[in-house]
C-alpha cells in the first residue's frame, strides 16, 4: 500500500511539472522575442547614422564639385540640403521597417501572464 501512495505522489508531481512547463511557454517565447529585437539604443544609433551619413555624403559631394568647377559654395549648399532631405527620407524608411519587423515578430507570441498580482 505504501508503494501505491508513492506512485500516486509521483504521478501528481509529474502532472504538476508538466502544467508548470506549459505555463512557462509564453515566458520563453517572450524572452526569445526580446533576444531577436533591437534595443532602443540600437535603433537610435541606426537612425542617427542613416541621417548623418546622408548629410555628410551630400556635403562631401558638394565640396568636391565646388572644387572641381570653382563655384564655391553653390554645389555645397545645394547638395547639403539634398543630403538633409535624403537623410530625413532614410530615417522615415528605416523607422517604418523597424516597426514592421517588430509587429511581424510579435504576431505569434502569446502575451506574458502576470502571476505576481494574485
Coordinates of N, CA, C and O in Angstrom, one line a residue:
X1 N 0.8 -1.2 0.0 CA 0.0 0.0 0.0 C 0.9 1.3 0.0 O 0.5 2.3 -0.6
X2 N 2.0 1.2 0.7 CA 2.9 2.3 0.7 C 3.4 2.6 -0.7 O 3.7 3.8 -1.1
X3 N 3.6 1.5 -1.5 CA 4.1 1.7 -2.8 C 3.1 2.4 -3.7 O 3.5 3.2 -4.5
X4 N 1.8 2.2 -3.5 CA 0.8 2.8 -4.3 C 0.7 4.3 -3.9 O 0.5 5.2 -4.8
X5 N 0.9 4.7 -2.7 CA 0.9 6.1 -2.2 C 2.1 6.8 -2.9 O 1.9 8.0 -3.3
X6 N 3.2 6.1 -3.0 CA 4.4 6.8 -3.6 C 4.2 7.0 -5.1 O 4.5 8.0 -5.6
X7 N 3.6 6.1 -5.7 CA 3.3 6.2 -7.2 C 2.3 7.3 -7.4 O 2.3 8.0 -8.4
X8 N 1.3 7.4 -6.5 CA 0.3 8.5 -6.7 C 0.9 9.8 -6.5 O 0.6 10.8 -7.2
X9 N 1.8 9.9 -5.5 CA 2.5 11.2 -5.3 C 3.4 11.5 -6.5 O 3.5 12.7 -6.9
X10 N 4.1 10.5 -7.0 CA 5.0 10.7 -8.2 C 4.2 11.1 -9.4 O 4.5 12.0 -10.2
X11 N 3.0 10.5 -9.6 CA 2.2 10.9 -10.8 C 1.6 12.3 -10.6 O 1.5 13.0 -11.6
X12 N 1.3 12.6 -9.4 CA 0.8 14.0 -9.1 C 1.9 15.0 -9.4 O 1.7 16.1 -10.0
X13 N 3.1 14.7 -9.0 CA 4.3 15.6 -9.2 C 4.5 15.7 -10.7 O 4.8 16.8 -11.2
X14 N 4.5 14.6 -11.5 CA 4.7 14.7 -12.9 C 3.6 15.6 -13.6 O 3.9 16.4 -14.5
X15 N 2.4 15.5 -13.1 CA 1.3 16.3 -13.7 C 1.6 17.8 -13.4 O 1.3 18.7 -14.2
X16 N 2.0 18.1 -12.2 CA 2.3 19.5 -11.8 C 3.5 20.0 -12.6 O 3.4 21.2 -12.9
X17 N 4.5 19.2 -12.8 CA 5.6 19.7 -13.6 C 5.2 20.0 -15.0 O 5.6 21.0 -15.5
X18 N 4.5 19.1 -15.6 CA 4.0 19.4 -17.0 C 3.1 20.6 -17.1 O 3.2 21.4 -18.0
X19 N 2.3 20.8 -16.1 CA 1.5 22.0 -16.0 C 2.3 23.3 -15.9 O 2.1 24.3 -16.6
X20 N 3.3 23.2 -15.1 CA 4.2 24.4 -14.9 C 5.0 24.7 -16.1 O 5.2 25.8 -16.5
X21 N 5.4 23.6 -16.8 CA 6.2 23.8 -18.0 C 5.3 24.4 -19.1 O 5.8 25.3 -19.9
X22 N 4.1 24.0 -19.2 CA 3.2 24.6 -20.3 C 2.9 26.0 -20.0 O 2.7 26.8 -20.9
X23 N 2.8 26.4 -18.7 CA 2.6 27.8 -18.4 C 3.8 28.7 -18.7 O 3.6 29.9 -19.0
X24 N 4.9 28.1 -18.7 CA 6.2 28.9 -18.9 C 6.5 29.0 -20.4 O 7.4 29.7 -20.8
X25 N 5.7 28.4 -21.3 CA 6.0 28.6 -22.7 C 5.9 30.0 -23.2 O 6.7 30.5 -23.9
X26 N 4.9 30.7 -22.6 CA 4.7 32.1 -23.0 C 5.9 33.0 -22.5 O 6.3 33.9 -23.2
X27 N 6.5 32.6 -21.4 CA 7.6 33.4 -20.9 C 8.8 33.1 -21.8 O 9.6 34.1 -22.1
X28 N 9.0 31.9 -22.2 CA 10.1 31.6 -23.1 C 10.0 32.3 -24.4 O 10.9 32.7 -25.0
X29 N 8.8 32.3 -24.9 CA 8.5 33.0 -26.2 C 8.8 34.4 -26.1 O 9.3 35.0 -27.0
X30 N 8.4 35.1 -25.0 CA 8.7 36.5 -24.8 C 10.2 36.8 -24.7 O 10.7 37.8 -25.3
X31 N 10.9 35.9 -24.1 CA 12.4 36.1 -24.0 C 13.0 35.9 -25.4 O 13.9 36.7 -25.7
X32 N 12.5 35.0 -26.1 CA 13.1 34.8 -27.5 C 12.8 36.0 -28.4 O 13.6 36.4 -29.2
X33 N 11.6 36.6 -28.2 CA 11.3 37.8 -29.0 C 12.2 38.9 -28.6 O 12.7 39.7 -29.4
X34 N 12.5 39.1 -27.3 CA 13.3 40.2 -26.8 C 14.8 40.0 -27.3 O 15.5 40.9 -27.6
X35 N 15.2 38.7 -27.4 CA 16.6 38.5 -27.9 C 16.7 38.9 -29.3 O 17.8 39.3 -29.8
X36 N 15.7 38.7 -30.1 CA 15.8 39.0 -31.6 C 15.5 40.4 -31.9 O 15.7 40.9 -33.0
X37 N 15.0 41.1 -30.9 CA 14.6 42.5 -31.1 C 15.7 43.5 -30.9 O 16.6 43.3 -30.0
X38 N 15.8 44.5 -31.7 CA 16.8 45.5 -31.5 C 16.5 46.4 -30.3 O 15.3 46.8 -30.1
X39 N 17.5 46.8 -29.5 CA 17.2 47.6 -28.3 C 17.0 49.0 -28.7 O 17.2 49.4 -29.9
X40 N 16.5 49.8 -27.8 CA 16.3 51.2 -28.1 C 17.5 52.0 -28.5 O 17.5 52.8 -29.4
X41 N 18.6 51.7 -27.8 CA 19.9 52.3 -28.2 C 20.4 51.9 -29.6 O 20.8 52.7 -30.4
X42 N 20.1 50.7 -29.9 CA 20.5 50.2 -31.3 C 19.7 50.9 -32.3 O 20.2 51.2 -33.4
X43 N 18.4 51.0 -32.1 CA 17.5 51.8 -33.0 C 18.0 53.2 -33.2 O 18.1 53.8 -34.3
X44 N 18.3 53.9 -32.0 CA 18.8 55.3 -32.1 C 20.1 55.4 -32.9 O 20.2 56.3 -33.7
X45 N 21.0 54.5 -32.7 CA 22.3 54.6 -33.4 C 22.0 54.3 -34.9 O 22.7 55.0 -35.7
X46 N 21.2 53.4 -35.2 CA 20.9 53.2 -36.7 C 20.3 54.4 -37.3 O 20.7 54.8 -38.4
X47 N 19.3 55.0 -36.7 CA 18.6 56.1 -37.3 C 19.5 57.3 -37.3 O 19.5 58.0 -38.4
X48 N 20.3 57.5 -36.3 CA 21.3 58.7 -36.3 C 22.3 58.5 -37.4 O 22.7 59.4 -38.1
X49 N 22.8 57.3 -37.6 CA 23.8 57.0 -38.6 C 23.3 57.2 -40.0 O 23.9 57.7 -40.9
X50 N 22.0 56.8 -40.2 CA 21.4 56.9 -41.5 C 21.3 58.4 -41.8 O 21.5 58.9 -43.0
X51 N 20.9 59.2 -40.9 CA 20.7 60.7 -41.1 C 22.0 61.4 -41.3 O 22.2 62.1 -42.3
X52 N 23.0 61.1 -40.4 CA 24.3 61.8 -40.5 C 25.0 61.4 -41.8 O 25.7 62.2 -42.5
X53 N 25.0 60.1 -42.2 CA 25.7 59.7 -43.4 C 25.2 60.4 -44.6 O 26.0 60.7 -45.5
X54 N 23.9 60.6 -44.7 CA 23.3 61.2 -45.9 C 23.8 62.7 -46.0 O 24.1 63.2 -47.0
X55 N 23.8 63.4 -44.8 CA 24.2 64.8 -44.8 C 25.7 64.9 -45.2 O 26.1 65.7 -45.9
X56 N 26.5 64.0 -44.6 CA 28.0 64.0 -44.9 C 28.3 63.7 -46.3 O 29.1 64.4 -47.0
X57 N 27.5 62.8 -46.9 CA 27.7 62.5 -48.3 C 27.3 63.6 -49.2 O 28.0 64.0 -50.2
X58 N 26.2 64.3 -48.9 CA 25.8 65.5 -49.7 C 26.8 66.6 -49.6 O 27.2 67.2 -50.6
X59 N 27.3 66.8 -48.4 CA 28.3 67.9 -48.2 C 29.6 67.6 -48.9 O 30.3 68.4 -49.5
X60 N 30.1 66.3 -48.8 CA 31.3 65.9 -49.5 C 31.2 66.0 -51.0 O 32.1 66.5 -51.7
X61 N 30.1 65.6 -51.5 CA 29.9 65.7 -53.0 C 29.8 67.1 -53.4 O 30.4 67.5 -54.4
X62 N 29.1 67.9 -52.7 CA 29.0 69.4 -53.0 C 30.4 70.0 -52.9 O 30.7 70.9 -53.8
X63 N 31.2 69.7 -51.9 CA 32.5 70.3 -51.8 C 33.4 69.9 -52.9 O 34.2 70.7 -53.5
X64 N 33.3 68.6 -53.3 CA 34.1 68.1 -54.4 C 33.7 68.8 -55.7 O 34.6 69.1 -56.5
X65 N 32.5 68.9 -56.0 CA 32.0 69.6 -57.2 C 32.4 71.0 -57.2 O 32.8 71.6 -58.3
X66 N 32.3 71.7 -56.1 CA 32.7 73.1 -56.0 C 34.2 73.2 -56.3 O 34.7 74.2 -57.0
X67 N 35.0 72.3 -55.8 CA 36.5 72.4 -56.0 C 36.8 72.1 -57.5 O 37.7 72.7 -58.1
X68 N 36.0 71.2 -58.1 CA 36.2 70.8 -59.5 C 35.8 71.9 -60.4 O 36.6 72.2 -61.4
X69 N 34.7 72.6 -60.2 CA 34.2 73.6 -61.1 C 34.5 75.0 -60.6 O 34.3 76.0 -61.4
X70 N 35.0 75.2 -59.4 CA 35.3 76.5 -58.9 C 34.1 77.4 -58.7 O 34.2 78.6 -58.9
X71 N 33.1 76.8 -58.2 CA 31.8 77.5 -58.0 C 31.4 77.6 -56.5 O 30.3 77.5 -56.1
X72 N 32.4 77.8 -55.7 CA 32.1 77.8 -54.2 C 31.1 78.8 -53.9 O 31.1 79.9 -54.4
X73 N 30.2 78.6 -53.0 CA 29.7 77.5 -52.2 C 28.4 76.9 -52.8 O 27.6 76.3 -52.1
X74 N 28.1 77.1 -54.1 CA 26.8 76.7 -54.6 C 26.5 75.2 -54.6 O 25.4 74.8 -54.1
X75 N 27.4 74.4 -55.1 CA 27.1 72.9 -55.0 C 27.1 72.4 -53.6 O 26.3 71.5 -53.3
X76 N 28.0 73.0 -52.7 CA 28.0 72.6 -51.3 C 26.6 72.8 -50.7 O 26.1 71.9 -50.0
X77 N 26.1 74.0 -50.9 CA 24.8 74.4 -50.3 C 23.7 73.5 -50.8 O 22.8 72.9 -50.1
X78 N 23.7 73.4 -52.1 CA 22.6 72.6 -52.8 C 22.6 71.1 -52.4 O 21.6 70.5 -52.0
X79 N 23.8 70.5 -52.4 CA 23.9 69.1 -52.1 C 23.8 68.9 -50.6 O 23.4 67.8 -50.2
X80 N 24.1 69.8 -49.8 CA 23.9 69.7 -48.3 C 22.4 69.7 -48.0 O 22.0 68.8 -47.2
X81 N 21.7 70.5 -48.7 CA 20.2 70.5 -48.5 C 19.6 69.2 -49.1 O 18.7 68.6 -48.4
X82 N 20.1 68.7 -50.2 CA 19.7 67.5 -50.8 C 20.0 66.3 -49.8 O 19.2 65.4 -49.7
X83 N 21.2 66.3 -49.2 CA 21.6 65.3 -48.3 C 20.7 65.3 -47.0 O 20.4 64.3 -46.5
X84 N 20.3 66.5 -46.6 CA 19.4 66.6 -45.4 C 18.1 66.0 -45.8 O 17.5 65.2 -45.0
X85 N 17.6 66.3 -47.0 CA 16.3 65.7 -47.4 C 16.4 64.1 -47.5 O 15.5 63.4 -47.1
X86 N 17.5 63.7 -48.1 CA 17.7 62.2 -48.2 C 17.9 61.6 -46.8 O 17.4 60.5 -46.6
X87 N 18.5 62.3 -45.9 CA 18.6 61.7 -44.5 C 17.3 61.6 -43.8 O 17.0 60.6 -43.2
X88 N 16.4 62.6 -44.0 CA 15.1 62.5 -43.4 C 14.3 61.3 -44.0 O 13.6 60.6 -43.4
X89 N 14.4 61.2 -45.4 CA 13.7 60.1 -46.1 C 14.3 58.7 -45.6 O 13.5 57.8 -45.4
X90 N 15.6 58.6 -45.4 CA 16.1 57.4 -44.9 C 15.7 57.1 -43.5 O 15.4 55.9 -43.2
X91 N 15.6 58.0 -42.6 CA 15.1 57.8 -41.3 C 13.6 57.4 -41.3 O 13.2 56.4 -40.6
X92 N 12.8 58.0 -42.1 CA 11.4 57.6 -42.2 C 11.3 56.1 -42.7 O 10.5 55.3 -42.2
X93 N 12.1 55.8 -43.7 CA 12.0 54.4 -44.2 C 12.5 53.4 -43.2 O 11.9 52.3 -43.0
X94 N 13.6 53.7 -42.5 CA 14.2 52.8 -41.5 C 13.2 52.6 -40.4 O 13.1 51.5 -39.9
X95 N 12.6 53.7 -40.0 CA 11.6 53.6 -38.9 C 10.4 52.7 -39.2 O 10.0 51.9 -38.4
X96 N 9.9 52.9 -40.4 CA 8.8 52.0 -40.8 C 9.2 50.6 -41.0 O 8.5 49.7 -40.6
X97 N 10.4 50.3 -41.4 CA 10.9 49.0 -41.5 C 11.1 48.4 -40.1 O 10.7 47.2 -39.9
X98 N 11.6 49.1 -39.2 CA 11.8 48.6 -37.8 C 10.4 48.3 -37.2 O 10.3 47.3 -36.4
X99 N 9.5 49.2 -37.4 CA 8.1 49.0 -36.8 C 7.5 47.8 -37.4 O 6.8 47.0 -36.7
X100 N 7.7 47.6 -38.7 CA 7.1 46.4 -39.4 C 7.7 45.1 -38.9 O 7.0 44.2 -38.7
X101 N 9.0 45.1 -38.7 CA 9.7 43.9 -38.2 C 9.2 43.6 -36.8 O 9.0 42.4 -36.4
X102 N 9.0 44.6 -35.9 CA 8.6 44.4 -34.6 C 7.1 43.8 -34.6 O 6.8 42.9 -33.8
X103 N 6.3 44.4 -35.4 CA 4.9 43.9 -35.5 C 4.8 42.5 -36.0 O 4.0 41.7 -35.6
X104 N 5.7 42.1 -37.0 CA 5.7 40.8 -37.6 C 6.2 39.7 -36.6 O 5.6 38.6 -36.5
X105 N 7.2 40.1 -35.8 CA 7.7 39.1 -34.8 C 6.8 38.9 -33.6 O 6.8 37.9 -33.0
X106 N 6.0 39.9 -33.3 CA 5.1 39.9 -32.2 C 3.8 39.2 -32.4 O 3.0 38.9 -31.5
X107 N 3.5 38.9 -33.7 CA 2.2 38.3 -34.0 C 1.9 36.9 -33.4 O 0.9 36.7 -32.8
X108 N 2.9 36.0 -33.4 CA 2.7 34.7 -32.9 C 3.1 34.5 -31.5 O 3.0 33.4 -31.0
X109 N 3.5 35.5 -30.8 CA 3.9 35.3 -29.4 C 2.7 35.6 -28.5 O 2.1 36.7 -28.5
X110 N 2.4 34.7 -27.6 CA 1.4 34.9 -26.6 C 1.8 36.0 -25.6 O 3.0 36.1 -25.3
X111 N 0.8 36.6 -25.0 CA 1.1 37.6 -24.0 C 1.7 37.0 -22.8 O 1.3 35.9 -22.4
X112 N 2.6 37.6 -22.1 CA 3.1 37.1 -20.9 C 2.1 37.4 -19.7 O 1.7 38.5 -19.5
X113 N 1.8 36.3 -19.0 CA 0.9 36.5 -17.9 C 1.6 37.0 -16.7 O 2.8 36.7 -16.4
X114 N 0.9 37.8 -15.9 CA 1.5 38.4 -14.7 C 0.9 37.6 -13.5 O -0.3 37.9 -13.1
X115 N 1.7 36.8 -12.9 CA 1.2 36.0 -11.7 C 1.5 36.7 -10.4 O 1.1 36.2 -9.3
X116 N 2.1 37.8 -10.4 CA 2.5 38.5 -9.1 C 1.3 39.2 -8.5 O 1.4 39.5 -7.3
X117 N 0.3 39.5 -9.2 CA -0.8 40.3 -8.7 C -1.9 39.4 -8.0 O -2.8 39.9 -7.5
X118 N -1.7 38.1 -8.0 CA -2.7 37.2 -7.4 C -2.7 37.2 -5.9 O -1.9 37.4 -5.2

